[in-house]
Coordinates of C-alpha atoms and ligand atoms in Angstrom, one line a residue:
M26 CA -26.5 -0.4 -18.1
H27 CA -26.7 -3.0 -21.0
Q28 CA -28.9 -5.6 -19.6
K29 CA -25.6 -8.2 -20.2
E30 CA -23.8 -5.9 -17.8
L31 CA -26.8 -6.4 -15.4
E32 CA -26.3 -10.1 -15.6
F33 CA -23.1 -10.1 -15.2
R34 CA -22.9 -8.0 -12.2
A35 CA -25.5 -10.4 -10.4
Y36 CA -23.8 -13.0 -11.4
L37 CA -20.2 -11.8 -9.5
K38 CA -22.2 -10.4 -6.7
E39 CA -23.1 -13.9 -6.0
I40 CA -19.7 -14.7 -6.1
A41 CA -18.9 -12.3 -3.6
M42 CA -21.3 -13.0 -1.3
F43 CA -19.7 -16.6 -1.3
N44 CA -16.3 -14.4 -0.7
E45 CA -18.1 -12.6 1.8
A46 CA -19.2 -15.9 4.1
T47 CA -15.9 -17.1 3.7
A48 CA -14.2 -14.3 5.0
L49 CA -16.4 -13.9 8.0
F50 CA -15.7 -17.4 8.8
G51 CA -12.0 -16.9 8.3
W52 CA -11.9 -14.0 10.8
D53 CA -14.3 -15.9 13.2
T54 CA -11.8 -18.8 13.4
Q55 CA -8.9 -16.3 14.2
T56 CA -10.8 -14.6 16.8
G57 CA -13.8 -16.4 18.5
M58 CA -14.3 -19.7 17.4
P59 CA -14.3 -22.7 20.1
R60 CA -11.6 -24.7 19.9
D61 CA -13.2 -28.3 18.9
A62 CA -15.0 -26.4 16.4
V63 CA -12.4 -26.8 14.4
D64 CA -13.3 -29.7 11.5
F65 CA -16.9 -28.2 11.6
R66 CA -15.7 -24.8 10.5
A67 CA -12.8 -26.5 7.3
E68 CA -15.9 -28.7 6.2
V69 CA -18.0 -25.1 5.5
S70 CA -15.5 -22.7 5.1
S71 CA -14.2 -24.7 2.0
Y72 CA -17.9 -25.4 0.8
F73 CA -18.4 -22.0 0.4
S74 CA -15.3 -20.6 -1.0
G75 CA -15.2 -23.3 -3.6
K76 CA -18.9 -22.5 -4.6
A77 CA -17.5 -19.3 -5.2
F78 CA -14.2 -20.7 -7.0
E79 CA -16.3 -23.6 -9.1
M80 CA -18.7 -20.1 -10.2
S81 CA -15.6 -17.9 -11.1
I82 CA -14.2 -20.9 -14.2
S83 CA -17.7 -21.6 -14.8
A84 CA -18.5 -22.2 -18.6
K85 CA -21.2 -19.3 -17.6
M86 CA -18.2 -17.0 -16.7
E87 CA -16.4 -18.1 -19.5
E88 CA -19.2 -17.5 -21.3
F89 CA -19.5 -13.7 -20.2
L90 CA -16.5 -13.1 -20.6
T91 CA -15.8 -14.3 -24.4
Y92 CA -19.0 -12.3 -25.1
F93 CA -17.6 -9.4 -23.4
S94 CA -14.7 -9.6 -25.4
Q95 CA -16.2 -9.1 -28.8
H96 CA -18.7 -6.6 -27.7
S97 CA -16.4 -4.6 -24.9
D98 CA -18.6 -1.2 -26.5
I99 CA -21.8 -2.2 -24.3
L100 CA -19.7 -2.2 -20.9
S101 CA -20.0 1.0 -18.9
Q102 CA -16.8 2.7 -18.0
D103 CA -16.7 0.6 -14.7
G104 CA -18.4 -2.4 -16.5
L105 CA -15.3 -2.7 -18.9
L106 CA -12.9 -2.2 -15.6
I107 CA -14.4 -4.2 -13.9
Y108 CA -14.8 -6.9 -17.1
K109 CA -10.6 -6.5 -17.5
E110 CA -10.1 -7.5 -13.7
V111 CA -12.1 -10.6 -13.9
K112 CA -10.4 -11.8 -17.0
K113 CA -6.9 -11.2 -15.6
E114 CA -7.8 -13.4 -12.7
F115 CA -9.7 -15.9 -14.9
D116 CA -6.5 -16.0 -17.3
L117 CA -4.0 -16.6 -14.6
N118 CA -4.9 -20.1 -13.9
R119 CA -6.7 -21.7 -17.0
N120 CA -4.1 -23.1 -18.7
I121 CA -3.2 -25.2 -15.0
P122 CA -4.2 -28.8 -15.6
I123 CA -6.5 -28.7 -12.5
D124 CA -5.0 -32.3 -11.0
R125 CA -1.4 -30.4 -10.9
Y126 CA -3.5 -27.4 -8.8
T127 CA -4.9 -30.3 -6.9
A128 CA -1.8 -32.0 -6.4
Y129 CA 0.0 -28.2 -5.2
I130 CA -2.7 -27.5 -2.6
K131 CA -2.0 -31.1 -1.1
C132 CA 1.4 -30.5 -1.2
L133 CA 0.8 -27.0 0.6
G134 CA -0.9 -28.5 3.0
K135 CA 1.7 -31.2 3.4
A136 CA 4.2 -28.6 3.5
D137 CA 2.9 -26.8 6.3
E138 CA 3.1 -29.6 9.0
T139 CA 7.1 -30.0 7.5
W140 CA 7.7 -26.1 8.2
H141 CA 6.2 -26.8 11.9
E142 CA 8.5 -29.4 12.5
G143 CA 11.2 -28.0 11.1
R144 CA 10.5 -25.1 13.5
K145 CA 10.1 -27.4 16.4
T146 CA 13.7 -28.5 15.8
K147 CA 15.2 -25.1 14.5
S148 CA 16.6 -27.4 11.2
F149 CA 15.7 -26.6 7.6
E150 CA 16.2 -30.3 7.2
P151 CA 12.4 -31.7 7.8
F152 CA 11.0 -28.6 5.7
K153 CA 13.5 -28.9 2.8
Q154 CA 12.2 -31.5 0.4
S155 CA 8.1 -30.1 0.7
L156 CA 10.0 -26.5 0.0
E157 CA 11.6 -28.0 -2.9
E158 CA 8.4 -29.5 -4.6
I159 CA 6.8 -26.2 -3.9
V160 CA 9.6 -24.6 -6.0
Q161 CA 9.1 -26.7 -8.4
F162 CA 5.3 -26.8 -8.7
L163 CA 5.4 -23.0 -9.3
K164 CA 8.5 -23.4 -11.8
E165 CA 5.9 -25.9 -13.5
F166 CA 3.4 -23.0 -13.4
I167 CA 5.1 -20.2 -14.6
P168 CA 5.6 -20.8 -18.1
L169 CA 1.7 -21.8 -18.3
Q170 CA 0.7 -17.9 -16.8
R171 CA 3.4 -16.2 -18.4
K172 CA 2.4 -13.3 -20.9
D173 CA 5.2 -11.1 -21.5
E174 CA 7.1 -10.6 -18.6
A175 CA 10.7 -10.7 -18.8
T176 CA 11.5 -13.0 -16.4
P177 CA 10.1 -16.1 -14.6
Y178 CA 10.2 -14.4 -11.3
D179 CA 8.5 -11.2 -12.9
V180 CA 5.6 -13.5 -12.8
L181 CA 5.3 -14.2 -9.7
L182 CA 6.0 -10.5 -8.8
N183 CA 3.1 -9.6 -10.9
Q184 CA 0.4 -11.7 -9.0
Y185 CA 1.1 -9.1 -6.1
E186 CA 2.2 -5.8 -7.1
P187 CA 0.4 -5.3 -11.0
G188 CA 3.0 -3.7 -13.2
M189 CA 6.2 -4.5 -11.0
T190 CA 9.2 -5.9 -12.6
V191 CA 12.4 -6.9 -11.5
E192 CA 14.3 -4.3 -13.5
K193 CA 12.3 -1.4 -11.6
L194 CA 12.9 -3.7 -7.9
D195 CA 16.4 -4.3 -8.6
S196 CA 17.3 -0.4 -9.0
L197 CA 14.9 0.8 -5.9
F198 CA 16.2 -2.1 -3.7
S199 CA 19.5 -1.4 -4.6
E200 CA 19.3 2.5 -4.0
L201 CA 17.5 1.7 -0.8
R202 CA 19.6 -0.9 0.7
D203 CA 22.9 1.3 0.4
G204 CA 20.9 4.5 2.1
L205 CA 19.9 2.5 4.7
M206 CA 22.9 0.7 5.3
A207 CA 24.5 4.1 5.6
I208 CA 22.2 5.8 7.4
R209 CA 22.9 2.7 10.1
Q210 CA 26.4 3.3 9.9
T211 CA 26.3 6.9 10.8
L212 CA 24.1 6.3 13.8
T213 CA 26.4 3.1 14.8
E214 CA 29.3 5.4 14.7
K215 CA 28.7 8.9 15.9
G216 CA 25.1 8.5 17.5
T217 CA 23.6 8.1 20.9
V218 CA 21.5 5.2 21.7
P219 CA 18.1 6.0 23.0
Q220 CA 17.1 4.5 26.6
T221 CA 14.9 1.9 26.3
D222 CA 14.5 0.2 29.4
F223 CA 11.4 2.1 30.4
L224 CA 9.4 0.3 27.3
S225 CA 9.1 -3.0 29.2
R226 CA 7.3 -1.7 32.2
Y227 CA 3.7 -3.5 32.9
V228 CA 0.8 -1.9 31.2
P229 CA -2.2 -3.7 31.6
K230 CA -4.4 -4.9 28.8
S231 CA -7.0 -3.0 29.5
Q232 CA -5.4 0.3 29.7
Q233 CA -3.6 -0.6 26.0
H234 CA -6.6 -1.2 24.8
K235 CA -8.0 2.4 26.1
L236 CA -5.4 3.8 24.6
V237 CA -5.0 2.1 21.0
T238 CA -8.9 2.7 21.1
E239 CA -9.0 5.8 21.3
L240 CA -5.7 6.4 18.7
A241 CA -7.2 4.3 16.5
K242 CA -10.7 6.9 16.2
R243 CA -8.2 10.0 16.2
I244 CA -6.4 9.1 13.0
D245 CA -10.2 8.3 11.8
Y246 CA -10.4 5.0 11.6
N247 CA -14.1 4.3 12.2
F248 CA -15.7 1.9 14.5
D249 CA -19.0 1.9 13.3
K250 CA -17.9 0.4 10.2
G251 CA -15.4 -1.9 12.3
R252 CA -14.5 -3.7 15.5
L253 CA -11.1 -4.5 17.1
D254 CA -10.5 -8.3 18.3
D255 CA -7.9 -10.2 19.8
T256 CA -5.7 -13.3 18.1
T257 CA -2.6 -14.8 17.6
H258 CA -1.2 -13.3 13.9
P259 CA -2.9 -9.6 13.8
F260 CA -4.8 -9.0 10.6
M261 CA -7.4 -6.6 9.2
Q262 CA -10.6 -8.4 7.7
N263 CA -12.4 -6.2 5.2
L264 CA -15.9 -8.2 4.6
N265 CA -17.3 -4.9 2.4
R266 CA -16.7 -1.1 3.1
N267 CA -19.0 -1.1 5.7
D268 CA -17.3 -3.7 7.7
A269 CA -13.5 -4.0 7.7
R270 CA -12.5 -5.0 11.0
I271 CA -9.3 -5.3 13.0
T272 CA -7.3 -7.4 15.6
T273 CA -4.4 -7.2 17.6
R274 CA -2.6 -9.1 20.2
W275 CA -1.5 -8.0 23.5
N276 CA 2.3 -8.0 25.3
E277 CA 1.8 -6.4 28.8
H278 CA 5.8 -5.8 29.2
D279 CA 5.8 -4.6 25.6
F280 CA 2.9 -1.8 25.0
K281 CA 4.6 -0.8 21.9
M282 CA 3.1 -4.3 20.2
A283 CA -0.2 -3.2 20.4
T284 CA -0.2 0.3 19.9
F285 CA 2.1 0.0 16.5
G286 CA -0.2 -2.9 15.5
V287 CA -3.3 -1.4 16.0
I288 CA -2.6 2.0 14.3
H289 CA -1.0 -0.7 11.5
E290 CA -4.2 -2.3 11.4
A291 CA -6.3 0.9 11.2
G292 CA -4.5 1.5 8.1
H293 CA -5.7 -1.1 6.4
G294 CA -9.1 -0.7 7.6
I295 CA -9.3 2.5 7.0
Y296 CA -8.4 1.8 3.0
E297 CA -11.4 -0.5 2.9
Q298 CA -13.4 1.6 4.5
N299 CA -13.0 4.7 2.2
I300 CA -13.6 2.6 -1.4
D301 CA -16.5 4.1 -3.8
A302 CA -19.5 2.3 -3.3
R303 CA -19.7 2.1 -7.1
F304 CA -17.5 -1.0 -6.7
D305 CA -19.8 -3.2 -4.5
Y306 CA -19.5 -6.5 -5.0
T307 CA -17.5 -6.4 -7.8
P308 CA -13.5 -7.4 -7.9
L309 CA -12.5 -3.6 -7.6
A310 CA -14.0 -3.2 -3.9
T311 CA -10.8 -4.0 -2.4
G312 CA -7.2 -3.0 -2.0
T313 CA -5.5 -2.2 -5.4
S314 CA -2.2 -4.4 -4.8
M315 CA -0.2 -5.6 -1.5
G316 CA 1.8 -3.2 -1.5
M317 CA -0.2 -0.5 -1.6
H318 CA -2.6 -1.9 0.9
E319 CA 0.8 -2.1 3.0
S320 CA 1.6 1.9 2.2
Q321 CA -1.6 3.0 3.8
S322 CA -0.9 0.9 6.8
L323 CA 2.6 2.1 7.2
F324 CA 1.1 5.6 6.7
Y325 CA -0.2 5.2 9.4
E326 CA 2.6 3.5 11.3
I327 CA 5.5 5.0 10.3
I328 CA 4.6 8.5 8.8
V329 CA 1.5 9.5 10.9
G330 CA 1.9 7.4 14.0
S331 CA 6.0 8.0 14.4
H332 CA 6.0 11.8 14.0
K333 CA 7.2 13.5 16.7
E334 CA 4.2 16.1 16.6
F335 CA 1.8 13.2 16.7
W336 CA 3.4 11.9 19.8
K337 CA 3.7 15.3 21.5
N338 CA 0.1 15.7 21.1
N339 CA -0.8 12.4 22.2
F340 CA 1.5 12.0 25.3
S341 CA -0.8 13.4 27.6
L342 CA -3.3 10.8 26.5
F343 CA -0.9 8.1 26.9
Q344 CA 0.2 9.3 30.3
E345 CA -3.3 9.5 31.0
A346 CA -4.3 5.9 30.0
T347 CA -0.9 3.9 31.5
E348 CA -2.2 5.9 35.0
G349 CA 1.0 7.2 36.2
T350 CA 3.3 4.2 35.2
F351 CA 5.4 6.5 33.0
K352 CA 5.1 9.9 35.3
D353 CA 9.0 9.7 35.3
I354 CA 9.3 9.9 31.7
D355 CA 9.8 13.1 29.8
F356 CA 8.5 13.4 26.4
D357 CA 12.2 13.1 24.6
T358 CA 12.9 10.4 26.3
F359 CA 9.4 8.4 25.3
Y360 CA 9.7 9.5 21.7
K361 CA 13.2 8.7 20.8
G362 CA 12.3 4.8 22.9
L363 CA 10.3 4.5 20.8
H364 CA 12.2 4.7 18.0
K365 CA 15.8 2.7 18.6
S366 CA 17.2 0.6 16.0
E367 CA 19.3 -2.1 15.7
P368 CA 19.8 -5.4 13.9
S369 CA 17.7 -8.2 14.5
F370 CA 17.1 -11.6 13.5
I371 CA 12.7 -11.8 13.2
R372 CA 11.2 -9.6 10.3
I373 CA 8.5 -8.7 12.4
E374 CA 9.8 -7.7 15.3
A375 CA 12.6 -5.4 13.6
D376 CA 12.4 -2.0 13.7
T377 CA 11.2 0.8 10.8
L378 CA 14.8 1.7 10.0
T379 CA 16.1 -2.4 9.0
Y380 CA 12.8 -3.8 8.2
P381 CA 13.3 -2.8 4.3
L382 CA 16.6 -4.9 4.3
H383 CA 15.4 -8.1 5.8
I384 CA 12.8 -7.7 3.0
I385 CA 15.2 -7.1 0.7
I386 CA 17.1 -10.1 1.7
R387 CA 14.0 -12.4 0.8
Y388 CA 13.8 -10.9 -2.6
E389 CA 17.4 -11.2 -4.1
I390 CA 17.0 -14.7 -2.5
E391 CA 13.7 -15.3 -4.3
K392 CA 15.2 -14.0 -7.3
M393 CA 17.7 -16.5 -7.4
I394 CA 15.3 -19.5 -6.7
F395 CA 13.7 -18.5 -9.9
N396 CA 15.9 -16.7 -12.0
E397 CA 19.2 -18.4 -11.2
D398 CA 18.0 -21.8 -10.1
L399 CA 19.5 -21.7 -6.4
P400 CA 18.6 -24.9 -5.2
V401 CA 16.7 -24.9 -2.3
S402 CA 19.0 -27.0 -0.4
E403 CA 21.2 -23.7 -0.6
L404 CA 18.6 -21.3 1.2
P405 CA 19.9 -21.6 4.6
R406 CA 23.4 -20.8 3.5
V407 CA 22.8 -18.1 1.6
W408 CA 20.1 -17.1 3.9
N409 CA 23.0 -16.5 6.6
E410 CA 25.8 -15.2 4.3
K411 CA 22.8 -12.0 3.3
Y412 CA 22.0 -11.6 7.0
Q413 CA 25.6 -10.8 8.2
E414 CA 26.0 -8.8 4.8
Y415 CA 23.6 -6.5 5.4
L416 CA 22.6 -6.7 9.0
G417 CA 26.3 -7.7 10.7
I418 CA 24.7 -10.4 12.3
T419 CA 24.1 -13.9 11.9
P420 CA 21.1 -16.3 12.6
E421 CA 22.4 -19.2 15.1
N422 CA 20.1 -21.6 14.1
D423 CA 17.2 -21.9 10.8
L424 CA 14.5 -20.7 13.5
E425 CA 15.8 -17.4 13.8
G426 CA 16.6 -17.5 10.1
V427 CA 15.2 -19.1 7.0
L428 CA 12.3 -21.1 9.0
Q429 CA 11.0 -17.8 10.5
D430 CA 8.2 -16.7 7.8
V431 CA 5.5 -18.9 7.1
H432 CA 5.1 -17.3 3.2
W433 CA 7.5 -19.5 1.3
S434 CA 5.5 -22.5 3.6
A435 CA 2.4 -21.3 2.1
G436 CA 3.4 -20.7 -1.9
L437 CA 3.5 -17.1 -1.0
F438 CA 6.7 -15.9 -3.4
G439 CA 6.9 -13.2 -5.0
Y440 CA 4.7 -11.3 -2.0
F441 CA 7.8 -9.6 0.3
P442 CA 8.6 -6.7 -2.0
S443 CA 5.2 -5.7 -1.6
Y444 CA 5.9 -5.0 2.4
A445 CA 9.0 -2.7 1.4
L446 CA 6.8 -1.2 -1.6
G447 CA 5.0 -0.3 1.1
Y448 CA 7.5 1.8 3.3
M449 CA 8.4 3.7 -0.3
Y450 CA 4.7 4.5 -1.5
A451 CA 4.3 5.4 1.7
A452 CA 7.3 7.7 2.2
Q453 CA 6.4 9.5 -1.3
L454 CA 2.6 10.3 -0.2
Y455 CA 4.1 12.0 2.4
H456 CA 6.3 13.7 1.0
T457 CA 3.6 15.5 -1.9
M458 CA 0.9 15.4 1.0
E459 CA 3.3 17.9 2.8
K460 CA 3.3 20.5 0.4
T461 CA -0.5 21.1 0.8
L462 CA -0.9 19.9 4.8
D463 CA 1.0 21.1 7.6
F464 CA 1.3 17.8 9.9
T465 CA 2.7 19.8 13.1
E466 CA -0.4 22.3 12.4
E467 CA -3.3 19.2 12.0
F468 CA -1.6 17.0 14.9
A469 CA -1.9 20.5 17.2
K470 CA -5.4 20.5 16.5
D471 CA -6.4 17.3 17.2
N472 CA -7.0 16.6 14.0
Y473 CA -6.6 13.9 11.4
R474 CA -9.3 13.9 9.5
K475 CA -7.8 15.9 6.7
I476 CA -4.9 13.5 6.5
R477 CA -7.4 10.7 5.9
E478 CA -9.8 13.0 3.3
W479 CA -6.5 13.2 1.2
L480 CA -5.6 9.6 1.0
S481 CA -9.3 9.1 0.4
A482 CA -9.5 10.9 -2.6
H483 CA -5.6 10.2 -4.0
I484 CA -6.2 6.2 -3.6
H485 CA -8.6 5.2 -1.5
Q486 CA -11.6 5.8 -3.0
Y487 CA -10.1 4.2 -6.1
G488 CA -10.5 0.4 -4.7
S489 CA -9.0 -1.7 -7.7
S490 CA -10.0 0.1 -10.3
K491 CA -6.6 1.8 -10.7
K492 CA -2.9 0.1 -10.9
P493 CA -0.5 0.9 -8.0
N494 CA 1.7 2.5 -10.5
E495 CA -0.9 4.8 -11.6
L496 CA -1.9 5.9 -8.1
I497 CA 1.4 6.9 -7.2
L498 CA 1.7 8.4 -10.6
E499 CA -1.3 10.5 -10.3
A500 CA -1.4 11.4 -6.8
T501 CA 2.4 12.3 -6.7
G502 CA 3.4 13.4 -9.8
E503 CA 6.4 11.1 -10.4
A504 CA 7.2 7.0 -10.5
L505 CA 8.0 5.2 -7.0
S506 CA 11.6 6.5 -5.7
P507 CA 13.2 5.4 -2.7
R508 CA 14.5 8.8 -2.2
Y509 CA 11.5 9.9 0.5
L510 CA 11.8 6.7 2.7
L511 CA 15.3 7.6 2.7
D512 CA 15.2 11.2 3.6
I513 CA 12.3 10.8 6.1
Q514 CA 14.5 8.3 8.0
Q515 CA 17.8 10.2 7.7
K516 CA 16.1 12.8 9.1
R517 CA 14.3 11.2 11.9
Y518 CA 16.7 8.8 13.4
F519 CA 19.6 11.2 13.1
D520 CA 17.4 13.4 15.1
I521 CA 16.3 11.1 17.8
Y522 CA 20.4 9.7 17.5
G523 CA 21.5 13.3 18.2
I524 CA 23.4 13.7 15.1
D525 CA 23.4 17.0 13.4
Ligands
LIG610 ZN1 0.3 -4.9 6.8

């Protein structure tokens, strides 16, 4: 490796170490930190993350990037990929004047407060002005970040899902929306609604813990490279490929929450645990996009963890862990009960069939804000109309509606589509995998490793060195399509609702 690349890598490693420390502080803040420590923690965290940020925009960094832009031939193959990734990040914000950026960060702080205020009063009013300011800032930044993106909203989209465009999403989402609505309509007209009353039976945390830990191990989440802790808003925190931690919350009258929550977060963790060591301490040592990350958690949640054969083979584990609480429930009732589908207001509580509709609503609204200048004051009205149109329900107040998600108050516009993309990626990967791997047979052997190995070979190992559209094309032989998700959901839900 050329001396200059070695120096560049050493510099990146230092940034990565500051980032890893910040991530560890963040994990601790969300899991075990004593309440009164919050001010000290904020001070230390911002010092460390500030160091990493300074280094990433420093004159030294600029010098490296200028040098490599003229001498890219001296870079190794990986070095070139790393350089491109670093340059992309560097270019993204370099045209934003630092005082405007600082003002924006301050505005986000205020927005967090007014969002909480609005939630308390279940009214959009207190939050409205902050959100108008956030949108104004983003509209100011977009032209400074724009390269060749077709519309303003494409710029935001690209930051979370490189290569994704409004044009592609419009077509993917309209097919997905129509397909899901058609399935839902058939279920309503002809289906037999599964029995679900037993789902709220009391299952103590200790029993749930035993169950979910075992399930996470079975799907090949590696506890020597991770751990499970309690938190209020579940997440996976990766520090490095040998330390990808997961968290969950518990509800003793809803075992489904932690069960599927842990399977989901374990899927995120499995991704990080299997990235190739050659990307260590570089920006490529993590999942390639929000959408692809979500595809890995969802693969385990909605493909593996919702598969009938999966539960057939884990039903005895479930019965044993819950110590007889469900001894009167047969497998069929149990499995069907896990998959009742009904329209609901809150995205994170939605079932897997209706979930993407929640995302499509947010996508359409975000696009209206940035591409059609929909005034922020109109959001509650548009929101409620879309819920009525797509899900047949109208929120009673803004807490159930436009205020439910934290994303917009944090400036995360362009992020929501990732969730629905994850569903579609996961289903398409499954469709391909099924051609060479018999899931029923693997589940019967209690063997989940082959599934993990397939995902590691086609997705995980590459970290961010390949973009999502490349990965899906190489892994499945075609570009992303909503068809496979619709096929799986139709088959699964028709079976559960007794429709032939
Ligand atoms: Zn997730």
